[in-house]
Each structure stands twice: as C-alpha cells, then as structure tokens.
C-alpha cells in the first residue's frame, strides 16, 4: 500500500495510538505530524510507564522507541514482553533513530509488526500506523533486508505449524529459556512468578514433544528463533 492508498484507508476509519518515547519534544512533534484521524490516547517515557498506559488504554497501535530508560534494560523489547496478553489486539511499530540490524531483529522477534526510522515523514508515519493497524508489516526500505536475512531462510512451514501450538506467553517463555535465561531471569523479564515460568516451560516441552532445555535450545536454533 502506498501513501495515497493509506490516505484512502484513513478516510474510512480511525486508529487509537500510544506514543512511547523518552523525549517529550519528539512526542509532541510526532503528535503534530500525525493525521487527525489518528487519536493519541496515551504517552509514556519509560518501560514501566509504557506497560501501564498500554494496559489501561489498550490502543490499536503503539509507536515504540527501541531504547528506553527503566525496566531491566530491555527497552522496547521489554515493553512488548510486558504487554504480551494484548498482542494481536494491540500492534507495535518500532520508531527509532537506530538502524542497527541487531535492534531491528530483536524488536521484531519480540513481537513488533514493523520498524521505521525517525527520518520518516509525517505522511509516511501516518500511513505506516494505518497499515500496521490493518495487520501489515511495515519497514523502512533499508531495514527490510535485515529481517529477511534473519528470518527468510528458516523452515517457516514447519516452525509455524509447531509454534501455533503455543500461546503468546508460552512463546515468550520458550524463546527466553532457549536463549539460556534461568527461570528466575525469565520471571523478572516477563513480570511473572517463577512457578508460572515452570508451568509454561512444562507446557512448551509437552506441546513440542521435547524432553529438556537442551533439546529446546537446539529446536529453536534450528528454526532461527533465538
């Protein structure tokens, strides 16, 4: 969809948005640049504020800076992890000055639907918001290659069938455990109890027909899910 097509979509609907960025001046400028049919229903400057306002407002789209103060150092990824129950109804669009491959891949793996740089124009970010709200994935042209490199060679037909067995929370737990996190670290990262982590891990292993964390790590690595 191009910008003109996006404008047509805007005429027929509106989108509720939360802006997450630690610079108040940037948030103000972004609000001014967005189309009038996009309603900013909340703002946040830290990880903790973002998780709280997203849970309260349940927006259609979150415009999310990748690097944020607060939390455990996970930035935008930590905001998404803390909002897992809303994934699907709420979609995340990363908006950052960074065009580093590791930042792009990390936030997409966490669950973001797109990633654009802050050099984007007001018309382009408006179009991107509506596209993400409609279910599209949106990337600045240079960044799309990073995502293709990271995910394009995975056996998606096999991985998707198996991943469909997992809930959104089980998927988050699976990825962290497969990356070598301890149960305690997973609990802190996802703001859940260690007992809940243990329950999710047991469910993941059962659903994927695996018997150990070692097998889980190998399974995830083969599918390039780490």
Short mmCIF file of C-alpha atoms in Angstrom, two decimals:
data_model
loop_
_atom_site.label_atom_id
_atom_site.label_comp_id
_atom_site.label_asym_id
_atom_site.label_seq_id
_atom_site.Cartn_x
_atom_site.Cartn_y
_atom_site.Cartn_z
CA UNK A 1 0.00 0.00 0.00
CA UNK A 2 1.39 3.43 -0.91
CA UNK A 3 0.79 6.71 0.90
CA UNK A 4 -2.22 7.57 -1.28
CA UNK A 5 -3.83 4.20 -0.58
CA UNK A 6 -3.13 4.77 3.12
CA UNK A 7 -4.92 8.10 2.92
CA UNK A 8 -7.98 6.36 1.50
CA UNK A 9 -7.99 3.96 4.43
CA UNK A 10 -7.75 6.86 6.84
CA UNK A 11 -10.94 8.38 5.50
CA UNK A 12 -12.90 5.29 6.49
CA UNK A 13 -11.58 4.70 9.99
CA UNK A 14 -9.58 5.99 12.93
CA UNK A 15 -6.80 4.45 14.99
CA UNK A 16 -6.08 4.80 18.71
CA UNK A 17 -2.35 5.19 19.39
CA UNK A 18 0.01 5.31 22.35
CA UNK A 19 3.38 7.01 21.82
CA UNK A 20 6.32 5.66 23.80
CA UNK A 21 9.49 7.75 23.69
CA UNK A 22 11.66 9.26 26.41
CA UNK A 23 11.90 12.65 24.67
CA UNK A 24 8.87 14.87 25.30
CA UNK A 25 9.76 17.17 22.40
CA UNK A 26 9.79 14.25 19.98
CA UNK A 27 6.41 13.01 21.27
CA UNK A 28 4.93 16.48 20.78
CA UNK A 29 6.32 16.77 17.27
CA UNK A 30 5.09 13.31 16.35
CA UNK A 31 1.57 14.08 17.56
CA UNK A 32 1.56 17.23 15.46
CA UNK A 33 2.66 15.28 12.36
CA UNK A 34 0.04 12.53 12.63
CA UNK A 35 -3.18 12.72 10.67
CA UNK A 36 -6.22 13.99 12.58
CA UNK A 37 -7.90 10.58 12.26
CA UNK A 38 -5.16 9.08 14.47
CA UNK A 39 -6.07 9.63 18.11
CA UNK A 40 -3.20 9.68 20.60
CA UNK A 41 -4.75 8.22 23.76
CA UNK A 42 -1.61 7.98 25.87
CA UNK A 43 2.09 8.70 26.17
CA UNK A 44 4.97 7.19 28.12
CA UNK A 45 8.65 7.91 28.65
CA UNK A 46 9.85 4.75 30.44
CA UNK A 47 9.34 1.00 30.23
CA UNK A 48 7.18 0.93 33.35
CA UNK A 49 5.02 3.86 32.25
CA UNK A 50 4.59 2.30 28.82
CA UNK A 51 3.41 -1.08 30.11
CA UNK A 52 0.93 0.64 32.44
CA UNK A 53 -0.59 3.01 29.90
CA UNK A 54 -0.82 0.30 27.22
CA UNK A 55 -2.65 -1.98 29.65
CA UNK A 56 -5.00 0.85 30.62
CA UNK A 57 -5.75 2.25 27.16
CA UNK A 58 -5.47 -0.94 25.02
CA UNK A 59 -4.61 1.06 21.88
CA UNK A 60 -4.72 -0.24 18.31
CA UNK A 61 -1.08 0.68 17.72
CA UNK A 62 1.88 1.56 19.93
CA UNK A 63 4.59 3.75 18.41
CA UNK A 64 7.54 2.44 20.36
CA UNK A 65 11.07 3.75 20.72
CA UNK A 66 13.58 0.90 20.86
CA UNK A 67 15.83 2.37 23.56
CA UNK A 68 14.05 3.43 26.74
CA UNK A 69 15.04 4.10 30.35
CA UNK A 70 13.66 1.98 33.16
CA UNK A 71 12.85 -1.70 33.36
CA UNK A 72 15.63 -4.29 33.23
CA UNK A 73 17.44 -2.78 30.27
CA UNK A 74 15.29 -4.43 27.61
CA UNK A 75 13.90 -1.16 26.24
CA UNK A 76 11.23 -1.59 23.60
CA UNK A 77 11.52 -5.37 23.75
CA UNK A 78 10.68 -5.25 27.45
CA UNK A 79 7.59 -3.14 26.79
CA UNK A 80 6.34 -5.73 24.28
CA UNK A 81 7.13 -8.59 26.67
CA UNK A 82 5.15 -6.81 29.38
CA UNK A 83 2.20 -6.41 27.02
CA UNK A 84 2.03 -9.98 25.69
CA UNK A 85 -1.63 -10.54 26.71
CA UNK A 86 -2.59 -7.69 24.34
CA UNK A 87 -0.57 -8.85 21.32
CA UNK A 88 -2.85 -9.20 18.33
CA UNK A 89 -5.40 -6.63 19.51
CA UNK A 90 -2.58 -4.12 20.02
CA UNK A 91 0.19 -3.94 17.44
CA UNK A 92 3.64 -2.45 17.97
CA UNK A 93 5.50 -0.29 15.45
CA UNK A 94 9.11 0.44 16.42
CA UNK A 95 10.19 4.01 15.69
CA UNK A 96 13.87 4.70 16.37
CA UNK A 97 16.96 6.66 15.40
CA UNK A 98 18.80 3.33 15.31
CA UNK A 99 19.07 1.40 12.07
CA UNK A 100 21.34 -1.29 13.56
CA UNK A 101 20.49 -4.81 12.43
CA UNK A 102 20.55 -6.18 15.97
CA UNK A 103 17.97 -3.61 17.14
CA UNK A 104 15.67 -4.32 14.20
CA UNK A 105 15.81 -8.10 14.54
CA UNK A 106 15.48 -8.06 18.35
CA UNK A 107 12.32 -5.97 18.42
CA UNK A 108 10.69 -7.92 15.57
CA UNK A 109 11.45 -11.18 17.34
CA UNK A 110 9.86 -9.70 20.46
CA UNK A 111 6.61 -9.19 18.55
CA UNK A 112 6.69 -5.79 16.79
CA UNK A 113 4.87 -5.59 13.44
CA UNK A 114 7.30 -3.14 11.89
CA UNK A 115 10.30 -0.88 12.30
CA UNK A 116 10.84 2.57 10.81
CA UNK A 117 13.49 5.20 11.45
CA UNK A 118 12.79 8.68 12.81
CA UNK A 119 13.74 10.24 9.48
CA UNK A 120 10.28 9.20 8.24
CA UNK A 121 7.87 12.00 7.22
CA UNK A 122 4.54 12.75 8.86
CA UNK A 123 2.60 11.36 5.89
CA UNK A 124 4.72 8.20 5.91
CA UNK A 125 4.32 7.54 9.63
CA UNK A 126 0.57 8.12 9.34
CA UNK A 127 0.42 5.58 6.50
CA UNK A 128 2.58 3.14 8.50
CA UNK A 129 0.27 3.40 11.52
CA UNK A 130 -2.80 2.54 9.45
CA UNK A 131 -1.02 -0.30 7.68
CA UNK A 132 0.15 -1.86 10.95
CA UNK A 133 -3.33 -1.41 12.47
CA UNK A 134 -4.68 -3.30 9.47
CA UNK A 135 -2.31 -6.20 10.01
CA UNK A 136 0.51 -5.34 7.59
CA UNK A 137 4.21 -5.47 8.45
CA UNK A 138 5.97 -2.18 7.74
CA UNK A 139 9.70 -1.46 7.43
CA UNK A 140 11.87 1.35 6.19
CA UNK A 141 13.32 0.03 2.90
CA UNK A 142 16.88 -0.44 4.13
CA UNK A 143 15.73 -2.30 7.23
CA UNK A 144 13.60 -4.91 5.47
CA UNK A 145 16.78 -6.69 4.37
CA UNK A 146 17.80 -7.28 8.00
CA UNK A 147 14.51 -9.04 8.67
CA UNK A 148 14.77 -11.16 5.53
CA UNK A 149 18.32 -12.14 6.48
CA UNK A 150 17.23 -13.11 9.98
CA UNK A 151 14.03 -14.95 9.14
CA UNK A 152 13.98 -15.62 5.42
CA UNK A 153 15.88 -18.91 5.40
CA UNK A 154 14.04 -20.55 8.30
CA UNK A 155 11.81 -23.54 7.54
CA UNK A 156 8.73 -21.41 8.20
CA UNK A 157 6.18 -24.02 7.17
CA UNK A 158 7.44 -26.40 9.86
CA UNK A 159 8.08 -23.78 12.52
CA UNK A 160 4.69 -22.11 12.05
CA UNK A 161 2.77 -25.36 12.48
CA UNK A 162 4.62 -26.14 15.69
CA UNK A 163 4.54 -22.58 17.01
CA UNK A 164 0.78 -22.48 16.53
CA UNK A 165 0.57 -24.97 19.39
CA UNK A 166 2.00 -22.38 21.79
CA UNK A 167 0.19 -19.47 23.40
CA UNK A 168 1.72 -16.00 23.14
CA UNK A 169 3.09 -16.24 26.70
CA UNK A 170 4.45 -19.75 26.12
CA UNK A 171 6.22 -18.44 23.02
CA UNK A 172 7.89 -15.66 25.04
CA UNK A 173 8.97 -18.10 27.74
CA UNK A 174 10.23 -20.58 25.14
CA UNK A 175 12.46 -18.00 23.46
CA UNK A 176 13.99 -16.80 26.73
CA UNK A 177 14.61 -20.31 28.06
CA UNK A 178 16.12 -21.34 24.72
CA UNK A 179 18.46 -18.34 24.91
CA UNK A 180 19.79 -19.60 28.25
CA UNK A 181 17.82 -17.48 30.72
CA UNK A 182 17.29 -19.02 34.16
CA UNK A 183 13.74 -19.44 35.46
CA UNK A 184 14.34 -16.51 37.81
CA UNK A 185 15.58 -14.29 34.95
CA UNK A 186 12.57 -15.21 32.80
CA UNK A 187 10.25 -14.39 35.70
CA UNK A 188 11.84 -10.95 36.10
CA UNK A 189 11.84 -10.27 32.34
CA UNK A 190 8.15 -11.13 31.91
CA UNK A 191 6.91 -9.92 35.33
CA UNK A 192 5.54 -13.34 36.32
CA UNK A 193 6.31 -15.78 39.13
CA UNK A 194 8.96 -18.50 38.92
CA UNK A 195 6.19 -21.07 39.45
CA UNK A 196 4.36 -19.69 36.42
CA UNK A 197 7.56 -19.93 34.37
CA UNK A 198 7.91 -23.59 35.39
CA UNK A 199 4.32 -24.27 34.35
CA UNK A 200 4.85 -22.62 30.95
CA UNK A 201 8.11 -24.48 30.34
CA UNK A 202 6.45 -27.81 31.11
CA UNK A 203 3.64 -26.95 28.69
CA UNK A 204 6.11 -25.91 25.96
CA UNK A 205 8.14 -29.10 26.26
CA UNK A 206 4.98 -31.21 26.22
CA UNK A 207 3.47 -29.46 23.19
CA UNK A 208 6.73 -29.58 21.20
CA UNK A 209 7.43 -33.16 22.33
CA UNK A 210 10.81 -32.25 23.78
CA UNK A 211 12.35 -33.55 26.99
CA UNK A 212 14.87 -30.93 28.14
CA UNK A 213 16.05 -27.35 27.89
CA UNK A 214 18.99 -28.55 25.79
CA UNK A 215 16.60 -30.04 23.24
CA UNK A 216 14.52 -26.85 23.31
CA UNK A 217 17.58 -24.70 22.58
CA UNK A 218 18.57 -26.97 19.69
CA UNK A 219 14.99 -26.93 18.36
CA UNK A 220 14.81 -23.12 18.48
CA UNK A 221 18.27 -22.65 16.95
CA UNK A 222 17.43 -24.91 14.00
CA UNK A 223 14.42 -22.70 13.30
CA UNK A 224 16.36 -19.48 13.84
CA UNK A 225 14.04 -18.41 16.65
CA UNK A 226 16.73 -17.33 19.14
#
